[in-house]
GROMACS .gro file of C-alpha atoms in nm:
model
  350
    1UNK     CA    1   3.862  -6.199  -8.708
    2UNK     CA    2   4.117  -6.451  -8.638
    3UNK     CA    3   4.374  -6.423  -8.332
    4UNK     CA    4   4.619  -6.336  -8.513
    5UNK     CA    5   4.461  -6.052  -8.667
    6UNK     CA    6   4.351  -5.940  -8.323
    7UNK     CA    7   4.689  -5.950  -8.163
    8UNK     CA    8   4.853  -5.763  -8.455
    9UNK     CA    9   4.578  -5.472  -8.440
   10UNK     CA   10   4.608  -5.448  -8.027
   11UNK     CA   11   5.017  -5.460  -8.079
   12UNK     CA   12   4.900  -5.142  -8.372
   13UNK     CA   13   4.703  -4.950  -8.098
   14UNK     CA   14   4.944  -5.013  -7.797
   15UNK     CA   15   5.191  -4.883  -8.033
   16UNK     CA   16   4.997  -4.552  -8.152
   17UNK     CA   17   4.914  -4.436  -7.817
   18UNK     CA   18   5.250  -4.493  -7.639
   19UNK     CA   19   5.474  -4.374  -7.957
   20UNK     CA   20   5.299  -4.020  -7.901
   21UNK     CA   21   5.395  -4.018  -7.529
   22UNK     CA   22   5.713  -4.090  -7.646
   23UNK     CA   23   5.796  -3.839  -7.915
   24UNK     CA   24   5.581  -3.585  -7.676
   25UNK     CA   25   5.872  -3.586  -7.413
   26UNK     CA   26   6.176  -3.728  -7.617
   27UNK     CA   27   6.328  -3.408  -7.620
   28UNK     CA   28   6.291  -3.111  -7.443
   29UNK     CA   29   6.101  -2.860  -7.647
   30UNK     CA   30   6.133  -2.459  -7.652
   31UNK     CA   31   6.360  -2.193  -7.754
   32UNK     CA   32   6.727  -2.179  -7.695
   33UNK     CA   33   7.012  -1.934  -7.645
   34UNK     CA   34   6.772  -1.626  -7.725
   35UNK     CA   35   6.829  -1.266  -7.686
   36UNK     CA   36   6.573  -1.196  -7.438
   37UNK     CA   37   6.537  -0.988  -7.136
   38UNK     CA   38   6.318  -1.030  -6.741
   39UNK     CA   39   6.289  -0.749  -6.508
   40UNK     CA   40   6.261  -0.799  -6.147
   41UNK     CA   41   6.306  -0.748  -5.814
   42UNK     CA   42   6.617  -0.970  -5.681
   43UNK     CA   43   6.665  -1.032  -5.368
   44UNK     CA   44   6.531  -1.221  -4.979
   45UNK     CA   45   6.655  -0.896  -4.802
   46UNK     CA   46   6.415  -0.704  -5.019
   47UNK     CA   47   6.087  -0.918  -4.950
   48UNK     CA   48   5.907  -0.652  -4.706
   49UNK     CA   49   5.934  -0.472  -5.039
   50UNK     CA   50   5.704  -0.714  -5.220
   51UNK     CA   51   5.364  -0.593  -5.359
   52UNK     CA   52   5.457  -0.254  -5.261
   53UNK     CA   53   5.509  -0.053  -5.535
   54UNK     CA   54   5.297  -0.142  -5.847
   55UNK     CA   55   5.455  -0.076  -6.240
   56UNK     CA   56   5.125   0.123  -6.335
   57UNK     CA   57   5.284   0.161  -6.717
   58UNK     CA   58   5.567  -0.057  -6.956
   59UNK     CA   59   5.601   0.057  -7.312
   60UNK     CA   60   5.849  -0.156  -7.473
   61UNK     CA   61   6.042  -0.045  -7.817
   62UNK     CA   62   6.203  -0.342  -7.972
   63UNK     CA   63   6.430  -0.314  -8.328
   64UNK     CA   64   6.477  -0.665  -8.461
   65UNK     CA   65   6.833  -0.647  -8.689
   66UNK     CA   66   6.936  -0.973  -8.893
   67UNK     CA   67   7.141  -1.108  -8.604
   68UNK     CA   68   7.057  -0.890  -8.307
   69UNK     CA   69   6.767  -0.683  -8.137
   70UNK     CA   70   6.786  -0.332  -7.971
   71UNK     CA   71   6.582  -0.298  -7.681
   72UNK     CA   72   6.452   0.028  -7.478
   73UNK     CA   73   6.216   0.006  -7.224
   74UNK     CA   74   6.012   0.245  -6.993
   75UNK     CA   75   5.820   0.207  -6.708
   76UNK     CA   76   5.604   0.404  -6.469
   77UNK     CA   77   5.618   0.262  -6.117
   78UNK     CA   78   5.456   0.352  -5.768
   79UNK     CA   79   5.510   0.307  -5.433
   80UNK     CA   80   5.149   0.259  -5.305
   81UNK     CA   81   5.213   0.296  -4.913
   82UNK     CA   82   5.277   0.578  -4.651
   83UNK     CA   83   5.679   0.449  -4.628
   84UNK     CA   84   5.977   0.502  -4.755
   85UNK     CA   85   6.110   0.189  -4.986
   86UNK     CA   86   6.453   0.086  -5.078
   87UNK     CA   87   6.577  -0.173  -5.262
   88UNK     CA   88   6.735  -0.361  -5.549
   89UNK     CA   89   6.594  -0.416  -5.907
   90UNK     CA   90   6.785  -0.594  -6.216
   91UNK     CA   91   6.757  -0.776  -6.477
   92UNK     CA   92   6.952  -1.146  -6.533
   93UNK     CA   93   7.203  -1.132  -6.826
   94UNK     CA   94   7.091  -1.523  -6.875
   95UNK     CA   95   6.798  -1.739  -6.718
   96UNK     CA   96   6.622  -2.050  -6.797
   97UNK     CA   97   6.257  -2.004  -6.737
   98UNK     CA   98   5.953  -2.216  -6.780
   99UNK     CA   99   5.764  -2.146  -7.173
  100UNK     CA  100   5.445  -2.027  -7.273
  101UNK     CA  101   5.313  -2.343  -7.471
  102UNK     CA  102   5.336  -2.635  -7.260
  103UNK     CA  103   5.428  -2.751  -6.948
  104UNK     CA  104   5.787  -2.910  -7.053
  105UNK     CA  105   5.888  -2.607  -7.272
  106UNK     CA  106   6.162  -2.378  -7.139
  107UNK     CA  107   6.335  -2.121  -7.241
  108UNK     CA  108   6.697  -1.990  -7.187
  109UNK     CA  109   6.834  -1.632  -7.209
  110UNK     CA  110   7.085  -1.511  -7.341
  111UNK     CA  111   7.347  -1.230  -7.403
  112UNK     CA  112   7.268  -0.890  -7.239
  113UNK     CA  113   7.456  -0.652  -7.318
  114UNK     CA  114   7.556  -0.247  -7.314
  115UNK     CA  115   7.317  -0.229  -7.053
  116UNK     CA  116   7.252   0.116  -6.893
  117UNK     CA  117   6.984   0.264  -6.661
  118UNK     CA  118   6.817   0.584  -6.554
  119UNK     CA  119   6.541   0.658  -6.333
  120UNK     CA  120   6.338   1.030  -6.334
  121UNK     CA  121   6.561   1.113  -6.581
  122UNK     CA  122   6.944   1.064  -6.368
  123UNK     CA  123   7.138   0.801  -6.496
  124UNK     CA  124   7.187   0.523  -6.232
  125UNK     CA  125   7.502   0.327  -6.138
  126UNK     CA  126   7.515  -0.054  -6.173
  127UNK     CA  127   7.678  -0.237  -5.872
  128UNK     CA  128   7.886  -0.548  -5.892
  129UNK     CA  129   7.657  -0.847  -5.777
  130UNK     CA  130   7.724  -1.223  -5.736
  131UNK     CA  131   7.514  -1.388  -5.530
  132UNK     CA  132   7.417  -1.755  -5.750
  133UNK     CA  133   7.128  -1.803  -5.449
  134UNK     CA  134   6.930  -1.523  -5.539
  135UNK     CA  135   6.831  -1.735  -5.878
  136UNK     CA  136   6.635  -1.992  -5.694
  137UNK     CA  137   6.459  -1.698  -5.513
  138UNK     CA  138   6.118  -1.752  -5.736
  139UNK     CA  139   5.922  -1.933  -5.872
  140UNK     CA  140   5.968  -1.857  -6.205
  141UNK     CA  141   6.313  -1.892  -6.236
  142UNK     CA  142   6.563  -2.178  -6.167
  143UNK     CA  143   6.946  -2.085  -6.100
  144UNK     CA  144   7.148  -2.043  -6.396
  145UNK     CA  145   7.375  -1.737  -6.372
  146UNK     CA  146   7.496  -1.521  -6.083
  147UNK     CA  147   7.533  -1.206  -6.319
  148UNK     CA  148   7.245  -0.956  -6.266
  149UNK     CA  149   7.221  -0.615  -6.407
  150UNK     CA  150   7.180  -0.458  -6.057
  151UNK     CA  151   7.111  -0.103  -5.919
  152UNK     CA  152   6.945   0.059  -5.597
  153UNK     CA  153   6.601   0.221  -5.647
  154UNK     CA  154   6.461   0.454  -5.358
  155UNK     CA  155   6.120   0.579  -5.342
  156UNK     CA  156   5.935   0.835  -5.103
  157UNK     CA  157   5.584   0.829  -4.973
  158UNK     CA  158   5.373   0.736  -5.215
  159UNK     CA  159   5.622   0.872  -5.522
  160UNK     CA  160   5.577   0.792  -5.879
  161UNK     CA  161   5.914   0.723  -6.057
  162UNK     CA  162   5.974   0.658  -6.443
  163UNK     CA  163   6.239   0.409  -6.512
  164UNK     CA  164   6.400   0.378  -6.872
  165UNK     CA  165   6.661   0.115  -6.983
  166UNK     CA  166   6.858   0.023  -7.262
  167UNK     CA  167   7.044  -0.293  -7.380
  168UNK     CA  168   7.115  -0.460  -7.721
  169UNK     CA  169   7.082  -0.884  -7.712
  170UNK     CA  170   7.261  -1.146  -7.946
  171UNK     CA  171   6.923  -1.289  -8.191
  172UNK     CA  172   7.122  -1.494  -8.406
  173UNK     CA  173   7.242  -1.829  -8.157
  174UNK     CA  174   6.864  -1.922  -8.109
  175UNK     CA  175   6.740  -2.287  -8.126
  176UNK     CA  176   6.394  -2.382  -8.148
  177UNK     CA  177   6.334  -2.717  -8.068
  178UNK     CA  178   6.026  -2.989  -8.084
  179UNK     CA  179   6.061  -3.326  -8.003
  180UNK     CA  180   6.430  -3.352  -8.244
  181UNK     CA  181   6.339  -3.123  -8.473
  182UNK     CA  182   6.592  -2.829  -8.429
  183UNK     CA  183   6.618  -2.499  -8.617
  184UNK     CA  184   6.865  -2.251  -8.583
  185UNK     CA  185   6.670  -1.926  -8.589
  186UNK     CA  186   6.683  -1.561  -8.476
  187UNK     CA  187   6.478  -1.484  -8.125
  188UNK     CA  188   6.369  -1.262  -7.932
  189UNK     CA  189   6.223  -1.293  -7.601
  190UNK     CA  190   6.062  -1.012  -7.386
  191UNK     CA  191   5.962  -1.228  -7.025
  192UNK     CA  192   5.627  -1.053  -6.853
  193UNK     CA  193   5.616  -1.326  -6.590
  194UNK     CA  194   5.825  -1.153  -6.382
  195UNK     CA  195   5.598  -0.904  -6.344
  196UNK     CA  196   5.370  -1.090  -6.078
  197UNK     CA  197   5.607  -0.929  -5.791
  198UNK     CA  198   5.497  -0.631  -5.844
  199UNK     CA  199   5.165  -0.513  -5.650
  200UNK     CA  200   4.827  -0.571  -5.777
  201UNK     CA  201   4.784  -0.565  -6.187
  202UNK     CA  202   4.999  -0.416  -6.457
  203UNK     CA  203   4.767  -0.159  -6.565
  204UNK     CA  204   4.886  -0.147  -6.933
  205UNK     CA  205   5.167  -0.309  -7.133
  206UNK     CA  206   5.266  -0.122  -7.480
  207UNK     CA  207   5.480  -0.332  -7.718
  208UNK     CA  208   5.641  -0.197  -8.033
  209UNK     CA  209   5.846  -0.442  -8.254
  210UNK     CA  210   6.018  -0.264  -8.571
  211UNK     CA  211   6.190  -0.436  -8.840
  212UNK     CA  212   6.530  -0.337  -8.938
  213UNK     CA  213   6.795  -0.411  -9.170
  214UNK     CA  214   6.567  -0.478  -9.461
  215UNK     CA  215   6.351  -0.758  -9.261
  216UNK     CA  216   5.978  -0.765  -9.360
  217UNK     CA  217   5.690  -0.976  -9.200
  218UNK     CA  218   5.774  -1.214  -9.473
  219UNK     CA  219   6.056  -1.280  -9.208
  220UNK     CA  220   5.892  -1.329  -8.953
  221UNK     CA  221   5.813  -1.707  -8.845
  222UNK     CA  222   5.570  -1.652  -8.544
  223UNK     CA  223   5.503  -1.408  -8.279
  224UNK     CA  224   5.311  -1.446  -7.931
  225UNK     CA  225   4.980  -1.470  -7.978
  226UNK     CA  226   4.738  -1.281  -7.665
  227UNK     CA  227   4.889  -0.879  -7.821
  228UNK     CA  228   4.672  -0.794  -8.067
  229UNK     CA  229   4.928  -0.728  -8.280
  230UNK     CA  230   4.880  -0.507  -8.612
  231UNK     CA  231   5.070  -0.431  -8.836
  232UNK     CA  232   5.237  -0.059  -8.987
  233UNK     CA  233   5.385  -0.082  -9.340
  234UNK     CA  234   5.510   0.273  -9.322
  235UNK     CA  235   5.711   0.250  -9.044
  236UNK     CA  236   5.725  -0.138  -9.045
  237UNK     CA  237   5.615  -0.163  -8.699
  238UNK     CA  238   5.410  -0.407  -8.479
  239UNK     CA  239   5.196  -0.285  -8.225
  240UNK     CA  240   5.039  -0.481  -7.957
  241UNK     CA  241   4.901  -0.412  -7.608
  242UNK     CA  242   4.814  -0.591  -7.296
  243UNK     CA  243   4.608  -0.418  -7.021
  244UNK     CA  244   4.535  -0.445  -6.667
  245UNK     CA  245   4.723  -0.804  -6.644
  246UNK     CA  246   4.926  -0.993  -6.393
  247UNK     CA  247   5.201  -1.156  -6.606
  248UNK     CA  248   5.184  -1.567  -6.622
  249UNK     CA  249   5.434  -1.767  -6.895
  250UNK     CA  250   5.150  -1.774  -7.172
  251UNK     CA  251   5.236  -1.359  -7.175
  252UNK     CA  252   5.573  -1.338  -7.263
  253UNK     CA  253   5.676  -1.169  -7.603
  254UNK     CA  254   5.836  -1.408  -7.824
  255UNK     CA  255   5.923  -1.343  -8.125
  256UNK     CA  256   6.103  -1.616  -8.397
  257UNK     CA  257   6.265  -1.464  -8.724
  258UNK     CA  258   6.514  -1.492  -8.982
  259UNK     CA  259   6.796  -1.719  -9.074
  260UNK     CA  260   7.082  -1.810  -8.858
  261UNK     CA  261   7.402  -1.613  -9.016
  262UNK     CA  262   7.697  -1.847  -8.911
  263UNK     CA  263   7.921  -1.517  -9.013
  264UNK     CA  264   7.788  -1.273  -8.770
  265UNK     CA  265   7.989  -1.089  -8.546
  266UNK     CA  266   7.784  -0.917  -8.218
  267UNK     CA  267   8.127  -0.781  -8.156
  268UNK     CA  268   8.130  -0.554  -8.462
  269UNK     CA  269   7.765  -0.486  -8.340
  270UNK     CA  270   7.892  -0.333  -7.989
  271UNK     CA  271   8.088  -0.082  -8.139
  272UNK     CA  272   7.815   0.103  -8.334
  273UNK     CA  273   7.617   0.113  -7.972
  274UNK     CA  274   7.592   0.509  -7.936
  275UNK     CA  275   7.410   0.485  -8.315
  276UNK     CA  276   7.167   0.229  -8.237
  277UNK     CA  277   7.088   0.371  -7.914
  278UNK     CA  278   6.968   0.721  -8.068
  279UNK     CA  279   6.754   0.498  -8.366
  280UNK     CA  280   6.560   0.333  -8.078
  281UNK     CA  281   6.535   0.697  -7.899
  282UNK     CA  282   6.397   0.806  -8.253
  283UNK     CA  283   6.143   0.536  -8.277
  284UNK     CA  284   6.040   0.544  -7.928
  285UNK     CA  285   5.955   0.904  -8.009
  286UNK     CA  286   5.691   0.850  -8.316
  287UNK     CA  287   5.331   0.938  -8.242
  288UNK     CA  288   5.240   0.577  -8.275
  289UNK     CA  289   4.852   0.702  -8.283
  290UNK     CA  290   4.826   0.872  -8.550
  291UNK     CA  291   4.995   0.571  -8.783
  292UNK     CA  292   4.746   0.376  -8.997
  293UNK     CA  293   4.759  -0.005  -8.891
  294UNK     CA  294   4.659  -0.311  -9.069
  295UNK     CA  295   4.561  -0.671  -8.898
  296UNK     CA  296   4.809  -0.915  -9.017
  297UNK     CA  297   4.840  -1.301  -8.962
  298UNK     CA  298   5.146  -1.402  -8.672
  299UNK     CA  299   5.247  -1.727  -8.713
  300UNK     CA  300   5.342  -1.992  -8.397
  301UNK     CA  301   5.742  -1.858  -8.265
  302UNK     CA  302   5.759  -2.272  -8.109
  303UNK     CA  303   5.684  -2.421  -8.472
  304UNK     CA  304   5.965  -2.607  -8.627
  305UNK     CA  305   5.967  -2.792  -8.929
  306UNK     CA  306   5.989  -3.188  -8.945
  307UNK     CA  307   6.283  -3.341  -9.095
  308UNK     CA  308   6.420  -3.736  -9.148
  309UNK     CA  309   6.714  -3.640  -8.899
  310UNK     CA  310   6.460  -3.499  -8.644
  311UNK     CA  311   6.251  -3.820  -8.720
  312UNK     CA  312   6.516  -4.040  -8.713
  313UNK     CA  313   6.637  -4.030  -8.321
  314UNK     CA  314   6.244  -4.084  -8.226
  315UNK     CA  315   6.224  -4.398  -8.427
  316UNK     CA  316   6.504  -4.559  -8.290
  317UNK     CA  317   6.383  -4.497  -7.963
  318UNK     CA  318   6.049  -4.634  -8.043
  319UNK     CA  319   6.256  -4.935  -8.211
  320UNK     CA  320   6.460  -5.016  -7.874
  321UNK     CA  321   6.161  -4.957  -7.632
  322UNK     CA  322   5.943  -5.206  -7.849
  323UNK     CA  323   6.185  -5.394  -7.955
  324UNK     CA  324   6.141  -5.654  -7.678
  325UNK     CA  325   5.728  -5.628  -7.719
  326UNK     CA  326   5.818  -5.708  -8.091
  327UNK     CA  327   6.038  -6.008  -8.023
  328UNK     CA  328   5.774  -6.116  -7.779
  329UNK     CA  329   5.468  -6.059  -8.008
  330UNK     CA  330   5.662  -6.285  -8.267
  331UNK     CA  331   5.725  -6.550  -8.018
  332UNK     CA  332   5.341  -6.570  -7.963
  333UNK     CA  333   5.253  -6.550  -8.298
  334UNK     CA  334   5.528  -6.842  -8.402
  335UNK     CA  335   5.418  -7.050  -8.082
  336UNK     CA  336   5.041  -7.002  -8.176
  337UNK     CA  337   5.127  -7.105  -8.538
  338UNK     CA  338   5.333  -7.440  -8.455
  339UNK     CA  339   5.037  -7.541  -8.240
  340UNK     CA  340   4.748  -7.468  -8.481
  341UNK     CA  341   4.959  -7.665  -8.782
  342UNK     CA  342   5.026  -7.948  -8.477
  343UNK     CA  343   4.648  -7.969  -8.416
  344UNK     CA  344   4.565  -7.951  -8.798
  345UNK     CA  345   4.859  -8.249  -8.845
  346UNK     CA  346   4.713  -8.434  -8.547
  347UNK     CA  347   4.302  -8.437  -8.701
  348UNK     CA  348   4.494  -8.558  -9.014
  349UNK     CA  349   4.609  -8.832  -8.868
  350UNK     CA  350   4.363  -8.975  -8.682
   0.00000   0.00000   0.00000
């Protein structure tokens, strides 16, 4: 192999293996501006709280519209000591938090909405909050909004409470991202890791995602994987469980479908919230065990297709932070040639 062969195939692999470094953290991947939800416990007052009272149950009943997701939610908690407990649980109406499928990935929250609350079966009353420092209060969460959906909760000696909660999020102002490659998408996201506040293990999670408005799985880009999600044609229904986990990233509910509708209006969407409220009550109520399921194949919710204009971007930054290697490796390669042909001219003449 001549030199210049061998400098042109180590200039190849230097290339190779720094190129996917590059495009690896180019751009920050994940999903964007998605209807999605967290529940936890708020704030430093509240910390002789912590690992207290344990949520023993969550069944969550998700309806995924073209543009928009319905959400109810019910949980069983307990306060597992001899005192009385008081203190403040919420939910963010936006968040950034850290994604399920790499280390870089994040993923921001978005759009809560018509939120109300109700706990052993008395509505509760939401109280006006903004404090910005209680968003760097965990680890999961870095500050991004000082608007929390926030109530008191009380519990006796060693009381069992049932907490339900509705809301309705904005789907259709997702982006999923990867390296440059951008979709706009509809999203849901349901965030678990909140969930490691709470004392010991979740003993069971119950997830039920039903497609509305004429969606079918066909829709459906990619779910979370770690569910066992199956699948109900009658109803059009997936049905996943988790049991006797403590919540990490890598078990959050995310779920990537349908097209971005540039002429959607989640105002028009608001005003029909009394109907969509008593659908989800109607769903929530279906005896989900006697339903014939089906297995069904869940694609990856982070996947996005590659295009030239996601290419594009990468390549010229691959062009201007080799460019100078380039220039140099031509330099060499020009140098090395004028002295071989001087050494060939100089045998020549003597």
């Amino acid at each position: 192999m001549t030199l210049h062969k061998i400098l042109c195939t180590a200039f190849l692999l230097i290339t190779i293996t720094l190129a996917q470094k590059t495009f690896a953290n180019a751009a920050q991947p994940g999903i964007w501006n998605a209807g999605g939800t967290v529940y936890t416990m708020l704030y430093p007052e509240d910390a002789n709280t912590f690992k207290k009272v344990q949520m023993q149950q969550e069944r969550i009943f998700i309806q995924l519209y073209k543009g928009f997701a319905v959400v109810k939610g019910t949980y069983v908690f307990k306060n597992t000591t001899n005192e009385h407990l008081q203190f403040k649980m919420g939910y963010p109406i936006n968040g950034i938090y850290s994604g399920g499928e790499n280390d870089l990935n994040q993923i921001i929250l978005d759009s809560l909405s018509q939120f109300k609350i109700k706990a052993n079966n008395k509505w509760l009353l939401l109280e006006q909050e903004n404090h910005p420092e209680i968003n760097t209060n965990t680890q999961n969460i870095n500050a991004f909004s000082d608007n929390w959906k926030v109530w008191q909760m009380q519990f006796a000696p060693n009381e069992i409470q049932k907490v339900e909660v509705y809301f309705i999020v904005n789907t259709n102002e997702a982006r999923i991202r990867k390296g440059y490659n951008i979709e706009k998408r509809n999203a849901f996201i349901y965030l678990l890791e909140s969930g490691s506040v709470w004392k010991n293990n979740i003993e069971k999670g119950e997830f039920y995602i039903q497609l509305m408005d004429g969606l079918t799985p066909e829709n459906v880009q990619g779910i979370s994987n770690g569910f066992g999600f199956k699948f109900n044609t009658q109803y059009q229904i997936f049905v996943g469980q988790k049991t006797n986990f403590s919540p990490t990233p890598k078990d959050n509910l995310i779920i990537n479908y349908s097209e971005f509708n540039e002429n959607f209006s989640f105002e028009n969407v608001i005003k029909q919230t009394n109907e969509l409220f008593a659908k989800i009550d109607q769903m929530s109520q279906l005896s989900f065990e006697s339903l014939t399921y089906s297995n069904i194949e869940l694609g990856n919710p982070y996947e996005v297709e590659s295009t030239i204009e996601g290419t594009l971007p990468g390549l010229l930054t691959l062009f201007v932070i080799f460019a100078p290697f380039i220039i140099g490796f031509i330099g060499i390669g020009i140098a090395i040639w004028v002295i071989v042909k001087w050494i060939r001219l100089k045998k020549k003449i003597n």
